[in-house]
PDB file of C-alpha atoms in Angstrom:
ATOM      1  CA  MET I 240      11.538  -8.076  13.329  1.00 49.00           C
ATOM      2  CA  ALA I 241       9.488 -10.771  11.627  1.00 58.00           C
ATOM      3  CA  GLY I 242      11.268 -10.567   8.295  1.00 91.00           C
ATOM      4  CA  PHE I 243       8.378 -10.398   5.853  1.00 96.00           C
ATOM      5  CA  ARG I 244       9.416 -10.101   2.226  1.00 96.00           C
ATOM      6  CA  SER I 245       7.925 -10.127  -1.237  1.00 97.00           C
ATOM      7  CA  PHE I 246       8.142 -13.410  -3.100  1.00 97.00           C
ATOM      8  CA  GLN I 247       7.431 -14.301  -6.732  1.00 97.00           C
ATOM      9  CA  VAL I 248       5.062 -17.192  -7.464  1.00 97.00           C
ATOM     10  CA  THR I 249       4.707 -18.899 -10.848  1.00 96.00           C
ATOM     11  CA  LEU I 250       1.423 -20.694 -11.446  1.00 94.00           C
ATOM     12  CA  PRO I 251       1.215 -23.880 -13.572  1.00 96.00           C
ATOM     13  CA  SER I 252      -0.119 -21.698 -16.406  1.00 94.00           C
ATOM     14  CA  GLU I 253       3.218 -19.766 -16.301  1.00 94.00           C
ATOM     15  CA  LEU I 254       1.399 -16.669 -15.001  1.00 95.00           C
ATOM     16  CA  ARG I 255       3.438 -14.937 -12.301  1.00 96.00           C
ATOM     17  CA  TYR I 256       2.372 -12.854  -9.354  1.00 96.00           C
ATOM     18  CA  TRP I 257       3.985 -11.680  -6.140  1.00 97.00           C
ATOM     19  CA  THR I 258       2.957 -12.429  -2.591  1.00 97.00           C
ATOM     20  CA  VAL I 259       4.416 -11.958   0.891  1.00 97.00           C
ATOM     21  CA  VAL I 260       6.161 -14.641   2.922  1.00 98.00           C
ATOM     22  CA  ASP I 261       7.444 -14.613   6.479  1.00 96.00           C
ATOM     23  CA  SER I 262      10.963 -15.502   7.595  1.00 94.00           C
ATOM     24  CA  ALA I 263      10.133 -19.233   7.341  1.00 95.00           C
ATOM     25  CA  TYR I 264       8.869 -18.722   3.750  1.00 95.00           C
ATOM     26  CA  ARG I 265       5.240 -19.302   4.752  1.00 97.00           C
ATOM     27  CA  MET I 266       2.776 -17.275   2.686  1.00 97.00           C
ATOM     28  CA  VAL I 267       0.739 -14.669   4.501  1.00 97.00           C
ATOM     29  CA  VAL I 268      -2.652 -16.087   3.530  1.00 97.00           C
ATOM     30  CA  GLU I 269      -4.604 -12.814   3.590  1.00 97.00           C
ATOM     31  CA  VAL I 270      -2.010 -11.044   1.442  1.00 97.00           C
ATOM     32  CA  ASP I 271      -1.842 -13.980  -0.967  1.00 97.00           C
ATOM     33  CA  ASP I 272      -5.634 -13.941  -1.312  1.00 97.00           C
ATOM     34  CA  PHE I 273      -5.531 -10.201  -2.040  1.00 97.00           C
ATOM     35  CA  GLN I 274      -2.667 -10.535  -4.522  1.00 97.00           C
ATOM     36  CA  LEU I 275      -4.396 -13.362  -6.399  1.00 96.00           C
ATOM     37  CA  HIS I 276      -7.568 -11.276  -6.545  1.00 96.00           C
ATOM     38  CA  GLN I 277      -5.663  -8.293  -7.945  1.00 95.00           C
ATOM     39  CA  ARG I 278      -3.679 -10.338 -10.470  1.00 95.00           C
ATOM     40  CA  LEU I 279      -6.313 -12.828 -11.640  1.00 93.00           C
ATOM     41  CA  GLY I 280      -9.684 -11.368 -10.693  1.00 90.00           C
ATOM     42  CA  ARG I 281      -8.879  -7.817 -11.755  1.00 90.00           C
ATOM     43  CA  ASP I 282      -6.311  -8.617 -14.460  1.00 90.00           C
ATOM     44  CA  GLY I 283      -3.649  -6.572 -12.685  1.00 91.00           C
ATOM     45  CA  ALA I 284      -0.141  -6.301 -14.054  1.00 94.00           C
ATOM     46  CA  GLU I 285       2.683  -8.395 -12.620  1.00 95.00           C
ATOM     47  CA  SER I 286       4.615  -5.203 -11.891  1.00 95.00           C
ATOM     48  CA  THR I 287       1.693  -3.904  -9.802  1.00 95.00           C
ATOM     49  CA  SER I 288       1.611  -7.239  -7.986  1.00 96.00           C
ATOM     50  CA  GLN I 289       5.315  -6.874  -7.219  1.00 97.00           C
ATOM     51  CA  SER I 290       4.926  -3.293  -6.030  1.00 96.00           C
ATOM     52  CA  TYR I 291       1.973  -4.197  -3.785  1.00 97.00           C
ATOM     53  CA  ALA I 292       3.827  -7.197  -2.335  1.00 97.00           C
ATOM     54  CA  THR I 293       6.870  -5.056  -1.529  1.00 96.00           C
ATOM     55  CA  SER I 294       4.631  -2.430   0.070  1.00 96.00           C
ATOM     56  CA  LEU I 295       2.658  -4.966   2.095  1.00 97.00           C
ATOM     57  CA  ALA I 296       5.854  -6.647   3.299  1.00 97.00           C
ATOM     58  CA  LEU I 297       6.988  -3.256   4.637  1.00 95.00           C
ATOM     59  CA  PHE I 298       3.593  -2.792   6.298  1.00 96.00           C
ATOM     60  CA  LEU I 299       3.703  -6.236   7.952  1.00 97.00           C
ATOM     61  CA  ASN I 300       7.285  -5.657   9.124  1.00 94.00           C
ATOM     62  CA  TRP I 301       6.256  -2.360  10.696  1.00 94.00           C
ATOM     63  CA  ALA I 302       3.187  -3.881  12.388  1.00 95.00           C
ATOM     64  CA  SER I 303       5.365  -6.663  13.758  1.00 94.00           C
ATOM     65  CA  SER I 304       8.025  -4.212  14.951  1.00 91.00           C
ATOM     66  CA  VAL I 305       5.460  -2.254  16.992  1.00 92.00           C
ATOM     67  CA  GLY I 306       3.900  -5.440  18.360  1.00 93.00           C
ATOM     68  CA  ARG I 307       0.527  -5.090  16.653  1.00 93.00           C
ATOM     69  CA  PRO I 308      -1.290  -7.626  14.487  1.00 94.00           C
ATOM     70  CA  TRP I 309      -1.921  -6.072  11.065  1.00 95.00           C
ATOM     71  CA  ARG I 310      -5.685  -6.246  11.671  1.00 94.00           C
ATOM     72  CA  GLU I 311      -5.327  -3.869  14.642  1.00 94.00           C
ATOM     73  CA  SER I 312      -2.854  -1.448  13.079  1.00 93.00           C
ATOM     74  CA  ALA I 313      -5.130   0.935  11.138  1.00 92.00           C
ATOM     75  CA  PRO I 314      -5.434   3.482  13.993  1.00 92.00           C
ATOM     76  CA  TYR I 315      -1.643   3.804  13.988  1.00 93.00           C
ATOM     77  CA  LEU I 316      -1.030   4.421  10.284  1.00 92.00           C
ATOM     78  CA  GLY I 317       0.297   7.913  11.046  1.00 90.00           C
ATOM     79  CA  ARG I 318       3.177   6.224  12.854  1.00 93.00           C
ATOM     80  CA  PHE I 319       3.623   3.923   9.874  1.00 93.00           C
ATOM     81  CA  VAL I 320       4.017   6.999   7.628  1.00 91.00           C
ATOM     82  CA  TYR I 321       6.818   8.281   9.851  1.00 92.00           C
ATOM     83  CA  TRP I 322       8.433   4.829   9.953  1.00 91.00           C
ATOM     84  CA  LEU I 323       8.339   4.633   6.154  1.00 92.00           C
ATOM     85  CA  GLN I 324      10.053   7.976   5.832  1.00 88.00           C
ATOM     86  CA  TYR I 325      12.864   7.322   8.298  1.00 86.00           C
ATOM     87  CA  TYR I 326      13.334   3.596   8.959  1.00 77.00           C
ATOM     88  CA  ARG I 327      16.196   1.808   7.292  1.00 70.00           C
ATOM     89  CA  PRO I 328      16.881  -1.800   8.326  1.00 64.00           C
ATOM     90  CA  ASP I 329      20.633  -1.575   7.734  1.00 60.00           C
ATOM     91  CA  GLN I 330      20.945   1.624   9.780  1.00 60.00           C
ATOM     92  CA  GLY I 331      19.620   0.326  13.107  1.00 57.00           C
ATOM     93  CA  VAL I 332      18.655   2.804  15.790  1.00 55.00           C
ATOM     94  CA  SER I 333      20.582   6.050  15.681  1.00 53.00           C
ATOM     95  CA  GLY I 334      20.010   9.715  16.256  1.00 54.00           C
ATOM     96  CA  ARG I 335      20.033  10.449  12.516  1.00 57.00           C
ATOM     97  CA  THR I 336      16.835  11.376  10.743  1.00 68.00           C
ATOM     98  CA  ASP I 337      17.722  11.093   7.069  1.00 79.00           C
ATOM     99  CA  VAL I 338      14.704  10.631   4.833  1.00 79.00           C
ATOM    100  CA  VAL I 339      14.738   7.122   3.381  1.00 83.00           C
ATOM    101  CA  ARG I 340      11.561   7.261   1.276  1.00 85.00           C
ATOM    102  CA  GLY I 341      10.107  10.368  -0.298  1.00 84.00           C
ATOM    103  CA  PRO I 342       6.457  11.401  -0.365  1.00 89.00           C
ATOM    104  CA  ARG I 343       5.687   9.713  -3.698  1.00 90.00           C
ATOM    105  CA  ARG I 344       6.964   6.337  -2.548  1.00 92.00           C
ATOM    106  CA  VAL I 345       5.268   6.626   0.860  1.00 92.00           C
ATOM    107  CA  ASN I 346       1.949   7.480  -0.825  1.00 92.00           C
ATOM    108  CA  ALA I 347       2.289   4.498  -3.181  1.00 93.00           C
ATOM    109  CA  ILE I 348       2.889   2.178  -0.217  1.00 95.00           C
ATOM    110  CA  LEU I 349      -0.115   3.634   1.606  1.00 94.00           C
ATOM    111  CA  ALA I 350      -2.274   3.122  -1.508  1.00 93.00           C
ATOM    112  CA  ALA I 351      -1.361  -0.573  -1.497  1.00 95.00           C
ATOM    113  CA  VAL I 352      -2.179  -0.869   2.216  1.00 95.00           C
ATOM    114  CA  ARG I 353      -5.537   0.889   1.746  1.00 93.00           C
ATOM    115  CA  SER I 354      -6.374  -1.400  -1.159  1.00 93.00           C
ATOM    116  CA  PHE I 355      -5.438  -4.414   0.980  1.00 96.00           C
ATOM    117  CA  PHE I 356      -7.693  -3.158   3.792  1.00 94.00           C
ATOM    118  CA  ARG I 357     -10.612  -2.605   1.387  1.00 92.00           C
ATOM    119  CA  HIS I 358     -10.207  -6.139   0.052  1.00 95.00           C
ATOM    120  CA  ALA I 359      -9.986  -7.587   3.569  1.00 95.00           C
ATOM    121  CA  VAL I 360     -13.235  -5.808   4.485  1.00 93.00           C
ATOM    122  CA  SER I 361     -14.960  -6.990   1.302  1.00 93.00           C
ATOM    123  CA  VAL I 362     -14.163 -10.659   2.008  1.00 95.00           C
ATOM    124  CA  GLY I 363     -14.915 -10.505   5.737  1.00 94.00           C
ATOM    125  CA  GLN I 364     -11.342 -10.593   7.066  1.00 94.00           C
ATOM    126  CA  LEU I 365     -11.733  -7.148   8.668  1.00 91.00           C
ATOM    127  CA  GLU I 366     -14.642  -5.255  10.166  1.00 91.00           C
ATOM    128  CA  PRO I 367     -15.949  -2.402   7.965  1.00 89.00           C
ATOM    129  CA  GLN I 368     -15.300   0.121  10.771  1.00 86.00           C
ATOM    130  CA  VAL I 369     -11.593  -0.123   9.972  1.00 87.00           C
ATOM    131  CA  LEU I 370     -12.171   1.905   6.807  1.00 85.00           C
ATOM    132  CA  ARG I 371     -13.418   4.809   8.948  1.00 86.00           C
ATOM    133  CA  VAL I 372      -9.901   5.066  10.339  1.00 85.00           C
ATOM    134  CA  VAL I 373      -8.262   4.837   6.918  1.00 83.00           C
ATOM    135  CA  TYR I 374     -10.537   7.348   5.154  1.00 78.00           C
ATOM    136  CA  ASP I 375     -11.976  10.711   6.175  1.00 79.00           C
ATOM    137  CA  SER I 376     -15.558  10.568   4.968  1.00 69.00           C
ATOM    138  CA  PHE I 377     -17.466  13.760   4.586  1.00 45.00           C
ATOM    139  CA  ASP I 378     -20.937  14.817   3.450  1.00 41.00           C
ATOM    140  CA  SER I 379     -20.039  16.542   0.194  1.00 44.00           C
ATOM    141  CA  TYR I 380     -20.572  14.643  -3.006  1.00 46.00           C
ATOM    142  CA  ALA I 381     -18.587  14.582  -6.214  1.00 47.00           C
ATOM    143  CA  ILE I 382     -20.614  14.910  -9.385  1.00 46.00           C
ATOM    144  CA  SER I 383     -20.187  12.041 -11.809  1.00 47.00           C
ATOM    145  CA  SER I 384     -18.668  13.053 -15.146  1.00 51.00           C
ATOM    146  CA  ARG I 385     -21.183  10.945 -17.114  1.00 54.00           C
ATOM    147  CA  ASP I 386     -24.436  12.130 -15.589  1.00 54.00           C
ATOM    148  CA  GLN I 387     -24.767  15.583 -14.056  1.00 54.00           C
ATOM    149  CA  ASN I 388     -27.648  14.355 -11.858  1.00 50.00           C
ATOM    150  CA  ALA I 389     -25.817  11.323 -10.482  1.00 53.00           C
ATOM    151  CA  HIS I 390     -23.922  11.836  -7.271  1.00 56.00           C
ATOM    152  CA  ARG I 391     -21.563   9.499  -5.516  1.00 56.00           C
ATOM    153  CA  PRO I 392     -20.183   9.795  -2.018  1.00 58.00           C
ATOM    154  CA  HIS I 393     -16.605  10.945  -1.897  1.00 58.00           C
ATOM    155  CA  ALA I 394     -14.098   9.805   0.727  1.00 70.00           C
ATOM    156  CA  ARG I 395     -10.681  11.321   1.214  1.00 69.00           C
ATOM    157  CA  VAL I 396      -7.696   9.311   2.399  1.00 72.00           C
ATOM    158  CA  ARG I 397      -6.586  10.183   5.902  1.00 65.00           C
ATOM    159  CA  HIS I 398      -2.851   9.502   5.532  1.00 68.00           C
ATOM    160  CA  ARG I 399      -1.165  11.148   2.579  1.00 70.00           C
ATOM    161  CA  LEU I 400       1.981  13.204   2.203  1.00 63.00           C
ATOM    162  CA  SER I 401       2.209  16.297   0.023  1.00 69.00           C
ATOM    163  CA  GLU I 402       4.206  15.551  -3.078  1.00 73.00           C
ATOM    164  CA  PRO I 403       6.416  18.209  -4.607  1.00 73.00           C
ATOM    165  CA  ARG I 404       5.445  19.173  -8.106  1.00 74.00           C
ATOM    166  CA  SER I 405       8.100  18.244 -10.629  1.00 69.00           C
ATOM    167  CA  PRO I 406       8.304  20.416 -13.723  1.00 66.00           C
ATOM    168  CA  VAL I 407       8.157  18.556 -17.027  1.00 62.00           C
ATOM    169  CA  VAL I 408      11.446  18.999 -18.850  1.00 68.00           C
ATOM    170  CA  ASN I 409      11.213  18.643 -22.606  1.00 68.00           C
ATOM    171  CA  ALA I 410      14.119  17.189 -24.484  1.00 66.00           C
ATOM    172  CA  GLU I 411      15.910  19.560 -26.828  1.00 70.00           C
ATOM    173  CA  GLY I 412      18.520  19.275 -29.591  1.00 63.00           C
ATOM    174  CA  GLU I 413      21.101  16.571 -28.911  1.00 67.00           C
ATOM    175  CA  GLU I 414      18.992  15.053 -26.110  1.00 61.00           C
ATOM    176  CA  MET I 415      16.415  13.896 -28.666  1.00 55.00           C
ATOM    177  CA  LYS I 416      18.813  11.581 -30.513  1.00 55.00           C
TER     178      LYS I 416
END
């Protein structure tokens, strides 16, 4: 495995963001470009930057483990979902199938990967056709909440796990202190 990992960067202005480096601590240029865009160009939070970097490092490790460049991996994201749920680096290959990451975490990782793909398309690092594999587009339109006459196309993500609904538990009595 290539050994991609998230890595914190501090700019001269003291602003911090997270990126992804390989096993030789070389930045993955496309990920760094995306992370800088999210952190500086969109005023994203450092914690979001860290979460995205961790997610993208997992994605790059998976792509490397299946022998695919990340640019060619979109058609195989269903396999990535399975890998996220069951792969554990310290476990190695065994017959066990314990869930390592639950649906919420897997969906958060996939959201970061989709956002990375959209950015890569927008700056010309990926062909736009890639997004057809990542999203299921359909002809129905969602009505905008501001203007009842304005319509916008609606695309649904192709890879998403069902998340269990967690009941909200309100604190009572001694728990409130």
